[in-house]
């Protein structure tokens, strides 16, 4: 943590919003931001009540907020439907025939869905769900490639009040099975396969493997034909999307749902145990997704907005589907990899579609830098007016490259800090108001009372590191961990009294700007993906040769963090040259390819305290190739240190 703080402390460049950007922006000065922020935090009922009035409600709320720490209810008594807000309300005016989704497949196919067309497809698929006995409150698992049907399935669930749980297409069959078991889903929506870097990801096969023990709660699997790869259809369980859609009509009313009705569950890694099902609501979630799109991306009807995240992550939920559609924006969706067929696919897409607002992750930016400027300069990126970053701290070098090479020096950058749990952006510049500093997420969004505190909950001084907390509720906050209120309270609301804390360290500079350092718990951030060290460890020990494992992160130039595993083998297991690869593939198989360790170190023992706790600090230092520093007096067996340092490949 301290190394990161020091490298950022020398960063003192400031970029003011350009005059012509300010003129058109919704919030046009820091003073205006501060007045609005004060009101939003002191009078949330007034601020959020006004914002919420921009959405369509079937019944107006009676009370804006009901807060009994740690449980919040927003817009009590209000009824609305998310799909109606994303679709129907745009159909009466000029947006009716405006593009809602511009889609390009990795092999190059193109599709455009206007708001009227998207509405029709969502209504039809909602009827398909009903035909397959999905009712309000049921859970539906969505395991799809990046095709419009992923958004259609999500919106169709929202239309009838089913709660969706999207699983990222890169996760394994074991991950699908665990999530189904946790949320007791009754139906899966999937595709035969999806394209990624020229090959086909066998999605349907992964679903089949997840369901093969027969003990699942799944009654029905709906399969969209995308890649044309061969799939096995199980009689009585599996049906084709296309033939189902032919059996239904295109009218489906949007059900009036309580503002607190669960819209979705999204699983994410924590520092202990299995991934947690983060539960989001209807009214509060939609409102903050909408309001952040409006203020942070300053979205306009004429924008072509592109968020590169996969729908399987929270960024895909809030900023590919719900936020932009609630704003009536035109969103670009691209199925595949940024380097397919060549390293300039993203720049080609921006030039071809005239993208104006572009939102991506620092890990992608660092890859672009490595691939070389020549891939960028051959394309005309002059349509861009605003850039965004999300998922991990953006280092000042990457920020500057993004600003100069992609933004041509004229586009503001919004570095947005938030989490699966927060549902929507929490700390970010407002592009027409906030002067930016490379590497800082700057100031809290409206309604967000963020602070940096010590272990006792006291605010720390200027430029001192501490825990990043949120004091009090916000509309899109997670409502609970699905099925586990105790874990919800313990994980998020008990570390710092009265505050929400979810694992990040930060400091504030003399201007009150937040500089996020990254996770200070046992969660890794690998290429913008969250991974629990304990998850990777339990995947490793499920291999027959492994007795014990400890996993730590080490800095990685492109991915932010890489995964290093220290593994103790069972007596009798032999170290063969293939074993390390086998262990890597095993983790890939259990969790998904993103979790594969970069390095596996086989060792005789792990460094432990006398009470048996693994000394991760030592392992981190060894993984980084550093000399072990600091106190080792609690280490049970000092000779382990020398052996560990020699355990590298
Ligand atoms: O460590 C923070 C980092 O990503 C974590 C949240 O990961 P996830 O729930 O997967 O959501 C990612 C997309 C919102 C945070 O705890 N993080 C996210 N955005 C930033 C960030 N760290 C620094 N700066 C950011 N802008």
XYZ file of C-alpha atoms and ligand atoms in Angstrom:
675
model
C 0.000 0.000 0.000
C 2.702 2.492 0.942
C 4.691 2.015 -2.296
C 1.619 2.930 -4.287
C 0.927 5.975 -2.175
C 4.463 7.222 -2.665
C 4.437 6.847 -6.440
C 1.190 8.831 -6.646
C 2.280 11.515 -4.192
C 4.574 12.994 -6.812
C 1.713 13.352 -9.264
C 0.636 16.984 -9.393
C -0.617 17.566 -12.924
C -4.127 19.019 -13.125
C -6.364 19.058 -16.213
C -9.246 21.509 -16.266
C -12.338 20.701 -18.345
C -12.155 22.438 -21.730
C -14.406 25.505 -22.150
C -16.495 24.084 -24.994
C -17.111 20.907 -22.994
C -18.172 22.915 -19.949
C -20.626 25.015 -21.958
C -22.733 21.971 -22.833
C -22.260 19.957 -19.625
C -25.011 19.302 -17.088
C -22.803 20.333 -14.173
C -20.551 23.197 -15.198
C -18.353 24.052 -12.226
C -16.864 22.653 -9.065
C -18.973 25.124 -7.088
C -22.165 23.815 -8.704
C -21.065 20.236 -7.978
C -20.386 21.108 -4.334
C -23.789 22.750 -3.835
C -25.548 19.762 -5.373
C -23.414 17.292 -3.387
C -24.153 19.087 -0.087
C -27.858 18.868 -0.760
C -27.647 15.227 -1.870
C -25.970 14.165 1.368
C -27.859 16.400 3.790
C -31.275 16.121 2.152
C -31.247 12.779 0.296
C -35.057 12.766 0.197
C -35.066 16.035 -1.703
C -32.170 15.314 -4.043
C -33.061 11.716 -4.878
C -36.771 12.457 -4.935
C -36.134 15.004 -7.698
C -33.887 12.628 -9.651
C -36.337 9.731 -9.244
C -39.123 11.834 -10.713
C -37.298 11.519 -14.060
C -38.060 7.787 -14.085
C -41.469 6.280 -14.829
C -43.315 5.011 -11.750
C -46.510 3.000 -11.848
C -47.151 4.046 -8.229
C -45.327 6.941 -6.632
C -43.293 6.254 -3.467
C -44.446 7.369 -0.042
C -41.019 7.773 1.517
C -37.622 8.179 -0.168
C -35.507 6.317 2.380
C -36.025 3.965 5.249
C -32.626 3.250 6.879
C -32.056 0.762 9.640
C -28.364 0.043 9.469
C -27.365 -2.061 7.546
C -30.697 -2.440 5.749
C -31.962 0.316 3.453
C -35.236 0.629 1.606
C -35.417 3.273 -1.105
C -38.648 4.713 -2.464
C -40.831 2.857 -0.029
C -44.260 2.103 -1.422
C -43.193 2.991 -4.985
C -43.819 0.612 -7.872
C -42.019 0.563 -11.199
C -40.595 -1.737 -13.837
C -36.995 -1.550 -15.028
C -37.740 -2.791 -18.543
C -40.522 -0.232 -18.916
C -38.033 2.465 -17.920
C -35.421 1.178 -20.361
C -37.811 0.626 -23.270
C -41.504 1.551 -23.239
C -41.029 5.105 -22.071
C -38.846 5.855 -25.091
C -41.431 4.630 -27.593
C -43.751 7.630 -27.659
C -41.285 10.143 -29.010
C -38.371 10.497 -31.383
C -36.408 7.751 -29.692
C -38.821 5.104 -30.943
C -36.777 4.398 -34.059
C -33.421 5.401 -32.634
C -30.740 2.707 -32.320
C -30.703 1.284 -28.802
C -28.049 -1.345 -29.487
C -25.466 -1.340 -32.256
C -23.893 -4.765 -32.262
C -20.869 -6.244 -33.937
C -19.883 -9.899 -33.678
C -16.260 -10.899 -33.478
C -16.331 -12.401 -36.993
C -17.740 -9.074 -38.223
C -21.543 -9.437 -38.497
C -23.516 -6.290 -37.727
C -26.971 -5.779 -36.198
C -28.930 -2.702 -35.169
C -31.835 -2.862 -32.734
C -33.969 0.252 -32.403
C -35.852 0.939 -29.184
C -39.070 -0.308 -30.836
C -37.368 -3.493 -32.039
C -35.646 -4.154 -28.727
C -38.964 -3.652 -26.938
C -40.607 -6.201 -29.213
C -37.863 -8.785 -28.681
C -37.934 -8.293 -24.913
C -41.713 -8.680 -24.791
C -41.500 -11.860 -26.845
C -38.806 -13.364 -24.683
C -40.679 -12.372 -21.517
C -43.594 -14.378 -22.901
C -41.223 -17.279 -23.593
C -40.141 -17.188 -19.945
C -43.767 -17.169 -18.830
C -44.543 -20.046 -21.199
C -41.756 -21.939 -19.491
C -43.337 -21.353 -16.090
C -41.028 -18.613 -14.837
C -42.875 -16.488 -12.299
C -42.210 -13.278 -10.425
C -39.450 -13.871 -7.879
C -37.996 -16.972 -9.635
C -34.281 -16.959 -10.373
C -33.023 -17.269 -13.958
C -29.374 -17.947 -14.729
C -28.005 -16.268 -17.861
C -24.787 -17.632 -19.393
C -24.427 -15.906 -22.734
C -21.902 -14.495 -25.170
C -21.876 -10.735 -25.801
C -24.877 -10.702 -28.126
C -28.038 -8.566 -27.903
C -29.926 -11.619 -26.651
C -27.986 -11.374 -23.363
C -29.527 -7.932 -22.778
C -32.890 -9.142 -24.094
C -32.901 -12.010 -21.579
C -32.009 -9.643 -18.706
C -34.695 -7.131 -19.645
C -37.263 -9.900 -20.145
C -36.613 -11.141 -16.599
C -36.999 -7.585 -15.321
C -40.263 -7.244 -17.235
C -41.948 -10.126 -15.412
C -40.182 -9.694 -12.068
C -37.878 -12.724 -12.316
C -34.465 -12.164 -10.704
C -31.574 -12.815 -13.063
C -28.118 -13.983 -12.255
C -25.692 -13.515 -15.121
C -22.591 -15.695 -15.074
C -19.597 -14.477 -17.095
C -19.029 -16.714 -20.136
C -15.408 -17.286 -19.069
C -16.438 -19.103 -15.898
C -16.338 -22.879 -15.691
C -19.107 -25.435 -15.328
C -18.261 -25.814 -11.618
C -18.862 -22.097 -11.151
C -22.215 -22.350 -12.940
C -23.226 -25.309 -10.792
C -22.313 -23.536 -7.529
C -24.249 -20.424 -8.491
C -27.338 -22.394 -9.504
C -27.205 -24.249 -6.206
C -26.842 -21.036 -4.219
C -29.689 -19.114 -5.846
C -31.845 -22.155 -6.664
C -32.438 -21.047 -10.235
C -35.128 -22.857 -12.211
C -34.115 -21.928 -15.755
C -30.905 -21.276 -17.702
C -30.626 -19.063 -20.771
C -27.536 -19.835 -22.816
C -26.197 -20.115 -26.366
C -24.528 -22.923 -28.276
C -21.274 -20.954 -28.197
C -19.715 -17.519 -28.481
C -16.676 -16.227 -30.340
C -13.488 -15.271 -28.553
C -10.218 -14.669 -30.343
C -11.299 -16.718 -33.324
C -12.404 -19.811 -31.448
C -15.765 -20.877 -30.132
C -16.395 -20.956 -26.373
C -18.650 -24.018 -25.805
C -21.227 -22.378 -23.540
C -23.971 -24.983 -23.868
C -21.525 -27.774 -23.144
C -20.423 -25.999 -19.964
C -24.066 -25.767 -18.893
C -24.536 -29.490 -19.632
C -21.513 -30.315 -17.481
C -22.837 -28.144 -14.674
C -26.150 -29.996 -14.740
C -24.851 -33.497 -15.307
C -25.174 -34.805 -11.751
C -28.939 -34.356 -12.107
C -29.373 -32.845 -8.633
C -29.947 -29.351 -9.958
C -33.029 -27.175 -9.516
C -32.972 -26.387 -13.259
C -36.078 -27.504 -15.159
C -35.457 -25.804 -18.463
C -32.522 -24.648 -20.597
C -33.210 -22.193 -23.433
C -30.495 -22.205 -26.083
C -29.835 -19.415 -28.575
C -28.089 -20.482 -31.771
C -25.126 -18.168 -32.145
C -21.995 -19.980 -33.264
C -23.507 -23.010 -34.999
C -21.322 -25.473 -33.101
C -22.791 -28.856 -32.408
C -24.658 -29.205 -29.124
C -26.529 -32.002 -27.419
C -30.127 -31.114 -26.561
C -31.593 -32.981 -23.603
C -35.143 -34.080 -24.331
C -37.676 -32.554 -21.963
C -35.145 -30.055 -20.553
C -33.600 -28.114 -23.453
C -35.403 -25.969 -26.018
C -34.249 -23.622 -28.789
C -34.742 -19.871 -28.293
C -35.837 -19.470 -31.933
C -38.609 -22.034 -31.864
C -39.872 -20.801 -28.502
C -40.076 -17.218 -29.738
C -42.199 -18.343 -32.687
C -44.871 -19.626 -30.295
C -45.571 -16.366 -28.479
C -46.982 -12.970 -29.299
C -45.203 -9.639 -29.025
C -47.301 -8.041 -26.303
C -46.331 -8.369 -22.702
C -47.259 -5.868 -19.995
C -44.482 -4.662 -17.694
C -45.406 -5.858 -14.209
C -45.555 -3.185 -11.491
C -42.873 -4.171 -8.999
C -42.104 -2.941 -5.553
C -39.140 -0.576 -5.573
C -37.238 -3.050 -3.371
C -38.034 -6.072 -5.578
C -34.786 -8.010 -6.315
C -33.683 -7.217 -9.872
C -30.555 -9.354 -9.965
C -28.010 -11.394 -8.081
C -24.417 -11.146 -9.223
C -21.748 -13.360 -7.708
C -18.436 -11.877 -6.745
C -15.360 -12.985 -4.833
C -14.667 -12.115 -1.246
C -11.741 -12.797 1.023
C -13.309 -15.924 2.501
C -15.457 -18.783 1.280
C -17.316 -19.150 -1.966
C -18.392 -16.204 -4.125
C -21.165 -14.152 -2.597
C -24.478 -13.493 -4.306
C -24.741 -9.698 -4.290
C -28.420 -8.775 -4.393
C -29.590 -5.581 -6.096
C -33.012 -3.998 -6.009
C -35.221 -2.325 -8.589
C -35.867 1.378 -7.883
C -32.692 2.485 -6.116
C -30.429 0.513 -8.430
C -32.022 1.823 -11.598
C -32.002 5.375 -10.314
C -28.278 5.483 -9.568
C -27.365 3.639 -12.796
C -29.448 6.252 -14.632
C -28.197 9.282 -12.706
C -24.521 8.320 -13.047
C -24.897 7.802 -16.797
C -26.524 11.208 -16.999
C -23.993 13.114 -14.882
C -20.722 11.155 -15.203
C -20.959 10.309 -18.906
C -23.077 13.381 -19.526
C -24.954 11.266 -22.075
C -26.767 12.986 -24.927
C -29.239 11.675 -27.469
C -26.692 12.102 -30.232
C -23.954 10.121 -28.445
C -22.664 6.750 -29.550
C -21.660 5.271 -26.238
C -19.428 2.240 -25.857
C -18.727 0.380 -22.643
C -16.387 -2.513 -23.392
C -17.291 -4.590 -20.315
C -18.885 -8.010 -20.608
C -22.495 -8.335 -19.406
C -21.220 -10.952 -16.968
C -19.690 -8.232 -14.764
C -21.442 -5.479 -12.887
C -20.084 -2.864 -15.311
C -21.926 -4.689 -18.089
C -25.143 -4.644 -16.044
C -25.076 -0.975 -15.071
C -23.274 0.645 -18.004
C -23.955 -1.570 -20.994
C -27.584 -2.428 -20.295
C -29.561 -0.629 -17.580
C -27.967 2.826 -17.264
C -27.635 3.741 -20.962
C -31.014 2.262 -21.923
C -32.733 4.116 -19.078
C -31.164 7.276 -20.553
C -32.402 6.407 -24.054
C -28.839 6.270 -25.364
C -27.336 4.424 -28.313
C -25.004 1.736 -26.998
C -22.398 -0.189 -28.958
C -21.908 -3.840 -28.022
C -18.980 -5.846 -29.348
C -18.751 -9.587 -28.896
C -15.070 -10.390 -29.010
C -11.472 -9.642 -28.128
C -9.706 -6.290 -28.674
C -6.905 -7.970 -30.603
C -8.964 -9.903 -33.098
C -8.205 -10.215 -35.943
C -5.566 -7.562 -35.201
C -4.548 -5.221 -32.399
C -6.623 -2.306 -33.717
C -10.127 -3.764 -33.546
C -11.299 -1.258 -30.901
C -9.986 1.753 -32.838
C -11.578 0.456 -36.005
C -14.909 0.167 -34.203
C -14.648 3.683 -32.756
C -13.896 5.146 -36.190
C -16.556 3.145 -37.986
C -19.415 3.805 -35.555
C -18.356 7.327 -34.604
C -18.143 6.447 -30.916
C -18.295 9.574 -28.757
C -18.057 8.183 -25.211
C -15.704 5.269 -24.528
C -15.511 3.392 -21.201
C -12.870 0.720 -20.639
C -10.421 -0.739 -18.085
C -6.809 0.197 -17.228
C -5.615 -3.339 -17.962
C -6.866 -2.931 -21.551
C -5.172 0.474 -21.788
C -1.857 -1.003 -20.660
C -2.147 -3.728 -23.327
C -2.813 -1.071 -25.976
C 0.311 0.785 -24.877
C 2.339 -2.382 -25.215
C 0.959 -3.177 -28.670
C 2.241 0.166 -29.913
C 0.850 3.528 -31.064
C 0.897 2.566 -34.736
C -2.324 0.581 -34.221
C -4.022 3.707 -32.910
C -2.701 6.390 -35.216
C -3.977 4.764 -38.401
C -7.582 5.377 -37.276
C -9.606 8.557 -37.019
C -10.701 8.851 -33.384
C -11.887 12.443 -33.649
C -15.506 11.483 -32.843
C -14.545 10.829 -29.196
C -15.528 13.485 -26.657
C -15.261 11.673 -23.310
C -13.240 8.740 -21.946
C -13.864 6.570 -18.893
C -11.878 4.100 -16.836
C -13.026 1.459 -14.348
C -12.020 -1.702 -12.548
C -8.707 -0.916 -10.888
C -6.472 2.010 -10.106
C -5.251 3.635 -13.317
C -1.555 4.465 -13.117
C -0.667 8.044 -14.164
C 1.376 6.795 -17.173
C -1.613 4.867 -18.542
C -3.888 7.866 -17.810
C -1.599 10.202 -19.770
C -1.368 7.804 -22.713
C -5.170 7.440 -22.746
C -5.552 11.215 -22.584
C -3.071 11.996 -25.356
C -3.251 9.056 -27.766
C -6.922 8.109 -27.534
C -8.455 11.370 -26.382
C -6.254 13.565 -28.577
C -5.649 15.741 -25.497
C -9.207 17.127 -25.721
C -11.394 14.500 -23.979
C -11.959 14.593 -20.227
C -11.249 11.277 -18.483
C -13.652 10.022 -15.832
C -11.849 7.534 -13.577
C -14.793 5.864 -11.867
C -14.418 3.976 -8.585
C -17.142 1.555 -7.588
C -17.801 -2.137 -6.944
C -20.227 -4.971 -7.647
C -21.670 -4.203 -4.230
C -22.161 -0.486 -4.842
C -24.150 -1.169 -8.045
C -23.167 2.105 -9.665
C -20.388 4.707 -9.753
C -19.476 6.141 -6.326
C -16.373 8.302 -6.817
C -15.662 9.999 -10.130
C -15.049 13.333 -11.754
C -18.005 15.064 -13.408
C -16.543 15.848 -16.807
C -17.634 19.485 -17.084
C -16.968 20.356 -13.462
C -14.072 18.484 -11.894
C -10.449 19.269 -12.750
C -8.794 15.854 -13.084
C -5.452 14.554 -11.829
C -3.936 11.478 -13.516
C -4.495 8.497 -11.228
C -7.175 9.998 -8.981
C -10.883 9.086 -9.026
C -11.326 12.622 -7.586
C -14.583 13.312 -5.689
C -17.680 11.407 -4.532
C -20.798 11.234 -6.661
C -24.022 12.811 -5.393
C -25.399 11.134 -2.302
C -22.111 9.394 -1.513
C -20.457 10.346 1.757
C -17.032 8.728 1.319
C -14.134 9.002 3.766
C -10.717 7.536 4.524
C -10.480 6.294 8.099
C -8.198 4.397 10.466
C -9.067 1.139 12.239
C -11.055 3.044 14.850
C -13.108 4.838 12.233
C -11.404 8.230 12.654
C -10.746 10.205 9.502
C -7.019 10.234 8.717
C -5.030 13.331 7.763
C -4.152 14.658 4.323
C -2.279 12.106 2.196
C -2.395 9.456 4.879
C -3.457 5.970 3.896
C -6.494 4.315 5.434
C -9.662 2.397 4.742
C -12.103 3.712 2.181
C -15.573 3.769 3.732
C -19.026 5.078 2.850
C -20.922 6.707 5.688
C -24.535 5.790 5.190
C -26.754 4.328 2.494
C -26.953 5.129 -1.230
C -29.716 4.150 -3.671
C -27.898 1.391 -5.613
C -26.248 -0.261 -2.614
C -26.455 -4.028 -2.342
C -29.417 -4.998 -0.206
C -27.901 -8.191 1.156
C -25.836 -11.247 0.285
C -28.423 -13.599 -1.160
C -29.668 -15.883 1.593
C -27.169 -14.657 4.190
C -28.010 -11.472 6.069
C -25.526 -12.289 8.814
C -22.651 -12.481 6.355
C -23.857 -9.240 4.756
C -23.729 -7.408 8.060
C -20.420 -8.949 9.081
C -18.630 -8.517 5.750
C -19.587 -4.942 4.964
C -20.924 -3.163 8.025
C -18.931 -4.320 11.010
C -15.285 -3.504 10.240
C -15.786 0.245 10.790
C -18.681 1.237 13.041
C -21.658 2.701 11.209
C -19.876 2.547 7.841
C -19.774 0.414 4.741
C -16.298 -0.983 4.088
C -15.532 -3.337 1.224
C -11.826 -3.862 1.111
C -10.150 -0.857 -0.556
C -7.417 1.374 0.781
C -7.154 5.050 -0.196
C -5.841 8.479 0.711
C -7.202 11.992 0.190
C -4.987 14.814 -0.972
C -5.106 18.468 0.085
C -7.992 19.130 -2.322
C -10.006 16.273 -0.851
C -9.404 14.115 -3.936
C -9.512 10.358 -3.445
C -6.591 8.228 -4.621
C -7.596 4.570 -4.486
C -4.740 2.269 -3.643
C -6.531 -1.022 -4.320
C -7.619 -3.965 -2.207
C -6.230 -4.271 1.262
C -8.018 -7.549 1.972
C -7.334 -10.998 0.529
C -8.973 -10.194 -2.769
C -6.909 -9.893 -5.943
C -7.687 -7.754 -8.939
C -6.368 -9.562 -11.995
C -6.936 -7.705 -15.261
C -9.869 -5.911 -13.645
C -11.416 -9.205 -12.475
C -11.970 -9.864 -8.831
C -10.558 -13.092 -7.460
C -10.529 -14.328 -3.890
C -7.223 -15.864 -2.849
C -9.175 -18.436 -0.828
C -11.132 -19.445 -3.937
C -7.943 -20.182 -5.866
C -6.523 -21.982 -2.824
C -9.529 -24.272 -2.505
C -9.372 -24.993 -6.240
C -5.723 -26.022 -5.794
C -6.337 -28.273 -2.800
C -9.112 -30.033 -4.706
C -6.325 -31.506 -6.895
C -5.350 -35.005 -5.666
C -1.624 -34.152 -5.401
C -2.038 -31.016 -3.271
C -1.986 -30.937 0.534
C -1.939 -27.193 1.135
C -1.827 -23.993 -0.869
C -1.417 -20.267 -0.286
C -2.099 -17.728 -3.011
C -0.859 -14.144 -3.167
C -0.801 -11.348 -5.705
C 2.244 -9.680 -7.197
C 2.359 -6.544 -9.322
C 1.967 -7.200 -13.046
C 2.666 -4.596 -15.689
C -0.382 -5.410 -17.824
C -2.835 -7.173 -15.539
C -2.294 -4.977 -12.477
C -1.855 -8.090 -10.386
C -0.698 -11.604 -11.196
C -1.454 -14.756 -9.210
C 1.354 -16.661 -7.463
C 0.545 -19.970 -5.778
C 2.691 -21.665 -3.150
C 1.799 -25.335 -3.050
C 2.696 -28.124 -0.626
C 2.265 -31.582 -2.141
C 0.862 -34.639 -0.399
C 3.401 -37.190 0.765
C 4.164 -39.524 -2.097
C 3.194 -37.037 -4.832
C 6.100 -36.484 -7.186
C 7.124 -33.217 -8.765
C 7.110 -33.786 -12.498
C 7.766 -31.077 -15.071
C 4.132 -31.302 -16.074
C 2.709 -30.906 -12.580
C 2.860 -27.113 -12.471
C 0.975 -26.870 -15.783
C -1.483 -29.447 -14.589
C -2.195 -27.438 -11.449
C -2.690 -24.278 -13.500
C -5.126 -26.022 -15.828
C -6.889 -27.523 -12.844
C -7.592 -24.050 -11.431
C -8.736 -22.946 -14.891
C -11.099 -25.878 -14.963
C -12.507 -25.325 -11.464
C -12.969 -21.536 -11.625
C -12.274 -20.340 -15.164
C -9.211 -19.387 -17.238
C -8.915 -15.939 -15.572
C -7.972 -17.593 -12.277
C -5.015 -19.625 -13.586
C -1.914 -18.851 -11.489
C 0.906 -17.126 -13.363
C 3.376 -19.033 -11.268
C 3.151 -22.189 -9.194
C 5.882 -22.667 -6.602
C 6.157 -26.097 -5.068
C 7.451 -25.945 -1.534
C 7.930 -28.250 1.443
C 5.985 -26.105 3.874
C 4.239 -22.741 4.208
C 5.429 -20.057 6.604
C 3.103 -20.051 9.591
C 2.856 -18.376 12.912
C 2.925 -20.540 16.023
C -0.851 -20.351 16.059
C -0.970 -21.772 12.545
C -1.811 -18.648 10.489
C -0.153 -18.422 7.097
C 2.162 -15.403 6.963
C 1.015 -13.905 3.684
C 3.181 -10.832 4.012
C 6.270 -13.024 3.727
C 4.831 -14.883 0.759
C 4.039 -11.624 -1.008
C 7.601 -10.442 -0.557
C 8.984 -13.737 -1.833
C 6.576 -13.752 -4.783
C 7.814 -10.296 -5.764
C 11.416 -11.500 -5.572
C 12.090 -9.142 -2.673
C 14.181 -9.883 0.376
C 12.010 -10.708 3.346
C 11.855 -7.721 5.657
C 10.206 -6.923 8.929
C 9.399 -9.071 11.869
C 9.752 -12.819 11.411
C 9.877 -13.680 15.108
C 6.407 -15.207 15.053
C 7.427 -17.574 12.261
C 7.374 -21.133 13.516
C 10.216 -22.515 11.413
C 12.770 -20.019 10.135
C 14.434 -22.522 7.786
C 11.276 -22.382 5.621
C 12.257 -18.932 4.390
C 15.330 -20.132 2.535
C 13.421 -23.037 1.021
C 10.574 -20.799 -0.104
C 12.880 -18.356 -1.810
C 14.389 -21.267 -3.726
C 10.989 -22.637 -4.784
C 10.696 -20.575 -7.973
C 10.383 -22.302 -11.337
O -10.442 -2.443 -5.751
C -11.454 -1.710 -6.374
C -11.360 -1.877 -7.871
O -12.237 -2.925 -8.219
C -12.900 -3.419 -7.044
C -14.307 -3.798 -7.375
O -14.306 -4.858 -8.262
P -15.662 -5.376 -8.898
O -16.652 -5.592 -7.817
O -15.326 -6.531 -9.753
O -16.188 -4.186 -9.768
C -15.399 -3.701 -10.803
C -16.165 -2.683 -11.606
C -16.855 -1.655 -10.834
C -12.813 -2.295 -6.069
O -12.952 -2.754 -4.741
N -11.732 -0.670 -8.608
C -12.817 -0.478 -9.375
N -12.770 0.733 -9.971
C -11.650 1.343 -9.553
C -10.987 0.461 -8.681
N -9.840 0.800 -8.062
C -9.332 2.028 -8.321
N -9.903 2.907 -9.163
C -11.049 2.620 -9.808
N -11.581 3.503 -10.632
